[in-house]
PDB file of C-alpha atoms in Angstrom:
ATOM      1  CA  UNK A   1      16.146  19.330-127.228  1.00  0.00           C
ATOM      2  CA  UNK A   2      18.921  21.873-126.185  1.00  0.00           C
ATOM      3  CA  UNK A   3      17.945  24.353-129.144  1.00  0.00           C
ATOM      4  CA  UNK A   4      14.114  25.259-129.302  1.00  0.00           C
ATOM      5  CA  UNK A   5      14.616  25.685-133.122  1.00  0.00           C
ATOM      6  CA  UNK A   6      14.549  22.092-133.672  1.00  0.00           C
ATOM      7  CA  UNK A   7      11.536  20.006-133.693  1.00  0.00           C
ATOM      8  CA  UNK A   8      11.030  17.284-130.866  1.00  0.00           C
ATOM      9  CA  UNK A   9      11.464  13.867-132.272  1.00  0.00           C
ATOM     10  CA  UNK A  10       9.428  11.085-131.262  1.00  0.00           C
ATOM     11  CA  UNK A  11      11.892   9.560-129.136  1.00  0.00           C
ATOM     12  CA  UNK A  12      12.543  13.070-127.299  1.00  0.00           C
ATOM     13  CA  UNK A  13       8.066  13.082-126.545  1.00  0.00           C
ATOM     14  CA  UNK A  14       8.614   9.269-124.995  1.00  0.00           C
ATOM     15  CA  UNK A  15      12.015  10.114-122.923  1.00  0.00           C
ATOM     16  CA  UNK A  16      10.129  13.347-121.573  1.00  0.00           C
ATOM     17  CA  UNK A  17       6.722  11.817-121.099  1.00  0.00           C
ATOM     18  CA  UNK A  18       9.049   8.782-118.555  1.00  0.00           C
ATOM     19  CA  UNK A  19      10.790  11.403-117.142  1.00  0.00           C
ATOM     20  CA  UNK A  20       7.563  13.097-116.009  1.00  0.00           C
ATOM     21  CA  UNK A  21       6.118   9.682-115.216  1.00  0.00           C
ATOM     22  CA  UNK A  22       3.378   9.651-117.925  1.00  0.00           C
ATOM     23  CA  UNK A  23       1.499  12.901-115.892  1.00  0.00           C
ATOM     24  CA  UNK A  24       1.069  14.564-119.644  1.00  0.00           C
ATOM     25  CA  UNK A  25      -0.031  12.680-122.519  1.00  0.00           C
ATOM     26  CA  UNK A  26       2.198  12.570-125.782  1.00  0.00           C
ATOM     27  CA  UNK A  27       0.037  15.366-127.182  1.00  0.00           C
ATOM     28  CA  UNK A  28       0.034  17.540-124.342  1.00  0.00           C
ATOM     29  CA  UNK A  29       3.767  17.195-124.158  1.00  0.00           C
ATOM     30  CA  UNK A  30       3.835  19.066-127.922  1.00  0.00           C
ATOM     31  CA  UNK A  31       1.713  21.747-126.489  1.00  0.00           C
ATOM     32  CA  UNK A  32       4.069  22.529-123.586  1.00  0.00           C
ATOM     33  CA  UNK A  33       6.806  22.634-125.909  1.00  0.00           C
ATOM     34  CA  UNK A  34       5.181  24.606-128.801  1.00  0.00           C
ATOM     35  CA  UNK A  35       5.000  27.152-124.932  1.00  0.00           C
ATOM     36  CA  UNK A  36       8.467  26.643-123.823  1.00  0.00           C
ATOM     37  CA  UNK A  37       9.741  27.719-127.529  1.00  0.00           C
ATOM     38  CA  UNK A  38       7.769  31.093-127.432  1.00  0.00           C
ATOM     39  CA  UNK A  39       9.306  31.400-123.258  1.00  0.00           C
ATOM     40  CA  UNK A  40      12.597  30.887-124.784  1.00  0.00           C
ATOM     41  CA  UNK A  41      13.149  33.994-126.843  1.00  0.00           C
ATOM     42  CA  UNK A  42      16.759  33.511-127.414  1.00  0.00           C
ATOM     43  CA  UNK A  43      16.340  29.858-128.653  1.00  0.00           C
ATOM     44  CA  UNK A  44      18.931  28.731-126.369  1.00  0.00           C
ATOM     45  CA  UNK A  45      17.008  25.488-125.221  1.00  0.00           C
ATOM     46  CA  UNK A  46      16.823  27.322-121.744  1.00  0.00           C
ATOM     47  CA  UNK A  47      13.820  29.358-120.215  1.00  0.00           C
ATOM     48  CA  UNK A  48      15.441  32.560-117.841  1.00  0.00           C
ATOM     49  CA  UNK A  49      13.294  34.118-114.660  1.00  0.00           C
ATOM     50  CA  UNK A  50      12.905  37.049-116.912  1.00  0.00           C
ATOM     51  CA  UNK A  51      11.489  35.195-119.810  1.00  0.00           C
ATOM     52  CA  UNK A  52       8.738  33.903-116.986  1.00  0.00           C
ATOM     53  CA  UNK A  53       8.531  37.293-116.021  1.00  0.00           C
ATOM     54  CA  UNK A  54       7.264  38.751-119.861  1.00  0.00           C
ATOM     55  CA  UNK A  55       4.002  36.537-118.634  1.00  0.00           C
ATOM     56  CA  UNK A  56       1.907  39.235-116.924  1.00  0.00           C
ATOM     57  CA  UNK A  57      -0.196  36.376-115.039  1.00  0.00           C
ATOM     58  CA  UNK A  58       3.308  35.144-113.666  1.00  0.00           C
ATOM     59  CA  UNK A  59       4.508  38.837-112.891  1.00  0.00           C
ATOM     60  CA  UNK A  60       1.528  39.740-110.688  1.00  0.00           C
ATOM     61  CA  UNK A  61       1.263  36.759-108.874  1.00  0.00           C
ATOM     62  CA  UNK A  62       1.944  36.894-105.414  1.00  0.00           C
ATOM     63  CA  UNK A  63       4.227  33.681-105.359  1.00  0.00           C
ATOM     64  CA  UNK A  64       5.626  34.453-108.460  1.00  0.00           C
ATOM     65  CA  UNK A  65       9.515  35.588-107.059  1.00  0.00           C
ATOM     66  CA  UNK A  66       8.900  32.127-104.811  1.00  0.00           C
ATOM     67  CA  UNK A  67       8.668  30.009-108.331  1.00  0.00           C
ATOM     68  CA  UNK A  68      11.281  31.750-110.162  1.00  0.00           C
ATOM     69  CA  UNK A  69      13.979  30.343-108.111  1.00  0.00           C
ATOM     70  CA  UNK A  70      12.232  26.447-109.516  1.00  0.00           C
ATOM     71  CA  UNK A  71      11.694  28.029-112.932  1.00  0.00           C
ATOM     72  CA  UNK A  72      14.641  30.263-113.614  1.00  0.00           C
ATOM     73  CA  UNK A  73      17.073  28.188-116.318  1.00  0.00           C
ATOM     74  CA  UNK A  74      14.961  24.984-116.826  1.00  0.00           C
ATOM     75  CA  UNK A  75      15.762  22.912-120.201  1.00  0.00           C
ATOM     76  CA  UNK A  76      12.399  21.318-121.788  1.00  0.00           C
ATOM     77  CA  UNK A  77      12.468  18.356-119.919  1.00  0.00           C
ATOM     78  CA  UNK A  78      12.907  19.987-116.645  1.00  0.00           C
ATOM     79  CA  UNK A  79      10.515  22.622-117.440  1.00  0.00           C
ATOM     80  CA  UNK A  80       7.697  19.562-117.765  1.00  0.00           C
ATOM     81  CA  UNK A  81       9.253  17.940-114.756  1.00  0.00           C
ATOM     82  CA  UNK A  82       8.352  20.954-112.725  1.00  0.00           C
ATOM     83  CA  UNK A  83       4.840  21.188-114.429  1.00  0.00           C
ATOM     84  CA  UNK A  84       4.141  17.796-113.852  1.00  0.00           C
ATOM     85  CA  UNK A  85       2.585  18.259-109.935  1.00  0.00           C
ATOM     86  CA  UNK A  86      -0.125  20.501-111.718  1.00  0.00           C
ATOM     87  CA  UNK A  87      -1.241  17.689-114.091  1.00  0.00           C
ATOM     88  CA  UNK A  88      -4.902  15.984-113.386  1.00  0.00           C
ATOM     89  CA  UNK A  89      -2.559  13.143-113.169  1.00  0.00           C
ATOM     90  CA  UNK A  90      -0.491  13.752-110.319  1.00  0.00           C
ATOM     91  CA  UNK A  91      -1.133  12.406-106.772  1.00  0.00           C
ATOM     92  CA  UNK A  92      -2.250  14.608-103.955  1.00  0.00           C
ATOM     93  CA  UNK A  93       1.542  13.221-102.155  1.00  0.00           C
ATOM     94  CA  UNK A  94       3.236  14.997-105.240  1.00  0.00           C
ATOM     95  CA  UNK A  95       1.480  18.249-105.390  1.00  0.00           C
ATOM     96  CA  UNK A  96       2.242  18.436-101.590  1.00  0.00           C
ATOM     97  CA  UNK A  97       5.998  17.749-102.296  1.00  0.00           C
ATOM     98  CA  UNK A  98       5.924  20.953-104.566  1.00  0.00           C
ATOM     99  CA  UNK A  99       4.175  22.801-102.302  1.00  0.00           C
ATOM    100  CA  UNK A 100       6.920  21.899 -99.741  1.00  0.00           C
ATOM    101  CA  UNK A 101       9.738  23.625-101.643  1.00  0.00           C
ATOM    102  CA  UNK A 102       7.637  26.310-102.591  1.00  0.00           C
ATOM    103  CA  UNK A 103       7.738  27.147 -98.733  1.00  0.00           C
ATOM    104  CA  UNK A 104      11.208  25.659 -98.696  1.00  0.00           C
ATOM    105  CA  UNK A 105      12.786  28.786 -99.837  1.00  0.00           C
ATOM    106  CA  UNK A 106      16.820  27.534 -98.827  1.00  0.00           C
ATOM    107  CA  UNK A 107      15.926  24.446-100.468  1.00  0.00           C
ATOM    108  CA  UNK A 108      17.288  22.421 -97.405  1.00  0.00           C
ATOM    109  CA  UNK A 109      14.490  20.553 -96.855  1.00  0.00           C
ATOM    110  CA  UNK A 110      12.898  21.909 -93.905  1.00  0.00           C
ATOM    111  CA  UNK A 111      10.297  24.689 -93.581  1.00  0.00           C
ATOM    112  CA  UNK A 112      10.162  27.324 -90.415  1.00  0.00           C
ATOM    113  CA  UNK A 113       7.828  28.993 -88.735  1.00  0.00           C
ATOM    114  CA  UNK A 114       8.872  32.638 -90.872  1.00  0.00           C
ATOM    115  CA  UNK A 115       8.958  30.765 -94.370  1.00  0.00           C
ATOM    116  CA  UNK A 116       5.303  29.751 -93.715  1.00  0.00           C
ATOM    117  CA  UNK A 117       4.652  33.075 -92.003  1.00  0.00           C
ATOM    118  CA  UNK A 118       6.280  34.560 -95.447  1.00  0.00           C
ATOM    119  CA  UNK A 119       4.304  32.684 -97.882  1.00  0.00           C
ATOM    120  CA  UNK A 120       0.721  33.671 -95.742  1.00  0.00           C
ATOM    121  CA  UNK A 121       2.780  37.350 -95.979  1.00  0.00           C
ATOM    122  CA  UNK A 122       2.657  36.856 -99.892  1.00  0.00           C
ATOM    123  CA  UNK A 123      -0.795  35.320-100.345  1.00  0.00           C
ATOM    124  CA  UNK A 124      -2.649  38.145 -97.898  1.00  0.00           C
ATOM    125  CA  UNK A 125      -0.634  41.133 -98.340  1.00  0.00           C
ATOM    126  CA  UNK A 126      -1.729  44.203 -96.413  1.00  0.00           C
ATOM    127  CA  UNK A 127      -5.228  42.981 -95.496  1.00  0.00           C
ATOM    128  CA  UNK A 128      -4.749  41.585 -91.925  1.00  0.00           C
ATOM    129  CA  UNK A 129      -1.470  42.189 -89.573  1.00  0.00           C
ATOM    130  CA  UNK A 130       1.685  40.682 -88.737  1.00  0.00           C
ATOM    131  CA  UNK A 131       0.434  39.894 -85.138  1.00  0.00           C
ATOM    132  CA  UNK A 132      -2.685  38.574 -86.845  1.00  0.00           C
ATOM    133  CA  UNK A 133      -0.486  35.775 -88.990  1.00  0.00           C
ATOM    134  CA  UNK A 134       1.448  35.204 -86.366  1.00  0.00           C
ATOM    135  CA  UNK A 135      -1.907  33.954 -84.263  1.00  0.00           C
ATOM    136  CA  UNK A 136      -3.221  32.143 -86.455  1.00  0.00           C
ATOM    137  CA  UNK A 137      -0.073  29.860 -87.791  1.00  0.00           C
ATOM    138  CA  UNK A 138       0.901  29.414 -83.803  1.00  0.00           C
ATOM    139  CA  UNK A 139      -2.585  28.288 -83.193  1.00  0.00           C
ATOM    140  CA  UNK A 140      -2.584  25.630 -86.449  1.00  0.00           C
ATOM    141  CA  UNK A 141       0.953  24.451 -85.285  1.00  0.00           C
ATOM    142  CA  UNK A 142      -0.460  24.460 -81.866  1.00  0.00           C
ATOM    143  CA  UNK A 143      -3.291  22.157 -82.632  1.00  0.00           C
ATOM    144  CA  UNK A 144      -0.482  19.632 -84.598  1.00  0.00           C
ATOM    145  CA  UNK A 145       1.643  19.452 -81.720  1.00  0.00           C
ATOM    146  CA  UNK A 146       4.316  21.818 -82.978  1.00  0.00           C
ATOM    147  CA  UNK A 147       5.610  24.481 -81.824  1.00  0.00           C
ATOM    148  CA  UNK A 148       7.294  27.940 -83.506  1.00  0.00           C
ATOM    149  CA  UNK A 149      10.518  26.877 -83.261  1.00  0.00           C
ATOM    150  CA  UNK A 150       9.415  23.449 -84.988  1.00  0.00           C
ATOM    151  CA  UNK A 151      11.577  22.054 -87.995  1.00  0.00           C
ATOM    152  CA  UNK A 152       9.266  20.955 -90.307  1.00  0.00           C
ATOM    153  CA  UNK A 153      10.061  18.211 -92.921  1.00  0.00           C
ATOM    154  CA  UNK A 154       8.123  16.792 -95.436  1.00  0.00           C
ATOM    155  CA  UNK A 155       6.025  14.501 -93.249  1.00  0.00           C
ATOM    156  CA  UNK A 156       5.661  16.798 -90.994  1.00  0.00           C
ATOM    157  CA  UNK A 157       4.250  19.248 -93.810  1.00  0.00           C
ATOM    158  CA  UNK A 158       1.766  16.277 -95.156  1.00  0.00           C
ATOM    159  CA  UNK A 159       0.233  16.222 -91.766  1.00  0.00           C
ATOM    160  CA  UNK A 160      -0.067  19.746 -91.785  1.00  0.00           C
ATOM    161  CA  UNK A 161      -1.278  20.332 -94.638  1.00  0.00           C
ATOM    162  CA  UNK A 162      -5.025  20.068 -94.484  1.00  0.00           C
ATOM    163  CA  UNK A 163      -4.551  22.250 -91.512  1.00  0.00           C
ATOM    164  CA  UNK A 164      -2.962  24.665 -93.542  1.00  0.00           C
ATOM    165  CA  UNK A 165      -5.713  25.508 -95.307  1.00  0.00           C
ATOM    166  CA  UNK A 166      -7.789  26.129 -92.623  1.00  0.00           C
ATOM    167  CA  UNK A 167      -4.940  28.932 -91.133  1.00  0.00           C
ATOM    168  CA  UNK A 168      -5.522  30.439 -94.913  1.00  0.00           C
ATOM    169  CA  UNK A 169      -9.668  30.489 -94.554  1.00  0.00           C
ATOM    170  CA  UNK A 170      -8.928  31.864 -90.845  1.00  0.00           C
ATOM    171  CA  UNK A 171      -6.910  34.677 -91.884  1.00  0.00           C
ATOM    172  CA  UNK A 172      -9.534  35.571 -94.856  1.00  0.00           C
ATOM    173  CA  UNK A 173     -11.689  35.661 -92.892  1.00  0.00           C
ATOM    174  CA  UNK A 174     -10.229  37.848 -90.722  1.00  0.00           C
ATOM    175  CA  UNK A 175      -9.443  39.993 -93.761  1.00  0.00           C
ATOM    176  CA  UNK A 176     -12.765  40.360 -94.797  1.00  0.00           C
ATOM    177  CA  UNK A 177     -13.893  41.286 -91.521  1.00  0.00           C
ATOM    178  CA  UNK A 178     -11.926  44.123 -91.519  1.00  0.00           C
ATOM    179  CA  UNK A 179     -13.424  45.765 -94.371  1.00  0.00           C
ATOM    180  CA  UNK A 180     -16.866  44.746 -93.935  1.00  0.00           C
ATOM    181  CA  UNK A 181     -17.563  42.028 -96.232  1.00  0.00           C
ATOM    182  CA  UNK A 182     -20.063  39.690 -95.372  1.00  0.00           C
ATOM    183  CA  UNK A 183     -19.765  36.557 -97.062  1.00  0.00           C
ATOM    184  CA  UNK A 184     -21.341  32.822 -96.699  1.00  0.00           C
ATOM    185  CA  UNK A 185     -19.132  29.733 -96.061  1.00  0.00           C
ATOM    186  CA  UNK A 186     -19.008  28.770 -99.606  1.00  0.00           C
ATOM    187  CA  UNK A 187     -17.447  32.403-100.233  1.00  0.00           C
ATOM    188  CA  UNK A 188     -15.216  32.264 -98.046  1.00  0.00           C
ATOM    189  CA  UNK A 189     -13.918  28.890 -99.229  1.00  0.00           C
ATOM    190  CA  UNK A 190     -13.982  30.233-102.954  1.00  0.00           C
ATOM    191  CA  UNK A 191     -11.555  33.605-101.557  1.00  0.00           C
ATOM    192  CA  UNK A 192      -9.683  31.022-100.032  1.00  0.00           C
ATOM    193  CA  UNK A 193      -8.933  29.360-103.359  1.00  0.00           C
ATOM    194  CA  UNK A 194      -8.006  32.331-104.869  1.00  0.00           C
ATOM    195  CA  UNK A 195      -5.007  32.791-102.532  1.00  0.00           C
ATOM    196  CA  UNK A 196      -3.985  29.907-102.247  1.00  0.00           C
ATOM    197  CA  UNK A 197      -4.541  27.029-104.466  1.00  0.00           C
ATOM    198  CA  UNK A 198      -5.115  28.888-107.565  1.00  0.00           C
ATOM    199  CA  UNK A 199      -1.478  31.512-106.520  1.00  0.00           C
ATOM    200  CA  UNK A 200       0.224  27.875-106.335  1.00  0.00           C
ATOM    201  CA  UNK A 201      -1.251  25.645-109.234  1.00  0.00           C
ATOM    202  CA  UNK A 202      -2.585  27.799-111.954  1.00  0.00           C
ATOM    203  CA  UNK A 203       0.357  30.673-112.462  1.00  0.00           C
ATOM    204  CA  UNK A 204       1.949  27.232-114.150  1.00  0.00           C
ATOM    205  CA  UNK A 205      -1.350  26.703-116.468  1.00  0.00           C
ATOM    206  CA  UNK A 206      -1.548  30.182-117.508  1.00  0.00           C
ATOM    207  CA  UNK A 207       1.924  30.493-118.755  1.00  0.00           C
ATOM    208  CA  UNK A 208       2.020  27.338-120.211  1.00  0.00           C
ATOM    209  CA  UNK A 209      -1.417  25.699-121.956  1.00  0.00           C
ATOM    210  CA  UNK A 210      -4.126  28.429-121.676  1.00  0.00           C
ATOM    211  CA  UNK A 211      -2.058  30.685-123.326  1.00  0.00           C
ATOM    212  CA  UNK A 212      -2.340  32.958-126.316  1.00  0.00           C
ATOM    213  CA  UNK A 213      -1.065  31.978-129.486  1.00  0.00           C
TER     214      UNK A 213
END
């Protein structure tokens, strides 16, 4: 599996499909590679943060410079590895650990109050203020019994992260105050999902198995 040009074996399907602990299925594992060979222009068995970048739905995501420090120089089997928390397969605990290091962005294992004011920075943009974010995370680490000078680690962040969601619906909410929208529950829920869950969990299934051939 180090040079794309070669075909996978069936041996190289079952070592990936362990390493990924059985989240794809033998024939979904083809598909992502059949992907990962058109990522990796060069053939070099490695896919570069500017090969993710050639995928428009990856460049104009608002997490996408978060993810290219996971993505950038993955072999096949770590490029599944990563995809794996996205499968219909993976446990809520495992999409939660990805999640983690998403926010995580020093990669030593604990999150601050600015890396989760960043990422609500990312996912909102311009629509609400700084001082606005600022209220709203303090008030959902509040309500957990943190604080902003708080340390999270991973258990920490599985606690929290149900109430994370909510600080995301507060500040659309917000958001669509501002510029007049007046929307149902539901709708808010469904905005919600399109900063959030769907900037997280679907940038991976648009570059890799709803893609065009």
């Amino acid at each position: 599996m180090g040079n794309t040009s070669s075909m996978l074996t069936q041996y190289d399907i079952e070592e990936v499909q362990q390493h990924c602990n059985n989240a794809f299925s033998q024939q979904e594992i083809v598909s992502l590679y059949e992907r990962f060979c058109q990522l990796d222009r060069n053939g070099g068995g490695f896919v570069s943060g500017e090969e993710f970048l050639s995928v428009p739905e990856f460049a104009v995501n608002p997490l996408s410079q978060r993810l290219l420090r996971m993505l950038d120089g993955l072999n096949f089997k770590e490029f599944v590895a990563f995809l794996s928390a996205f499968s219909p397969r993976a446990t809520v605990q495992q999409k939660i650990e990805f999640i983690f290091k998403v926010y995580d962005s020093d990669g030593n294992g604990k999150v601050t109050f600015n890396d989760m004011l960043d990422v609500l920075h990312d996912l909102t943009g311009q629509f609400i203020s700084e001082q606005q974010r600022e209220q709203v995370l303090t008030k959902v680490l509040e309500e957990a019994g943190y604080t902003k000078e708080s340390l999270l680690v991973m258990s920490d962040f599985v606690k929290l992260h149900n109430m994370m969601h909510v600080a995301y619906l507060m500040v659309v909410r917000n958001s669509l105050v501002l510029v007049g929208s007046e929307l149902s529950t539901p709708d808010y829920c469904k905005t919600l999902l399109s900063l959030s869950s769907q900037s997280v969990f679907e940038i991976a299934l648009q570059v890799t198995l709803e893609c065009s051939t």
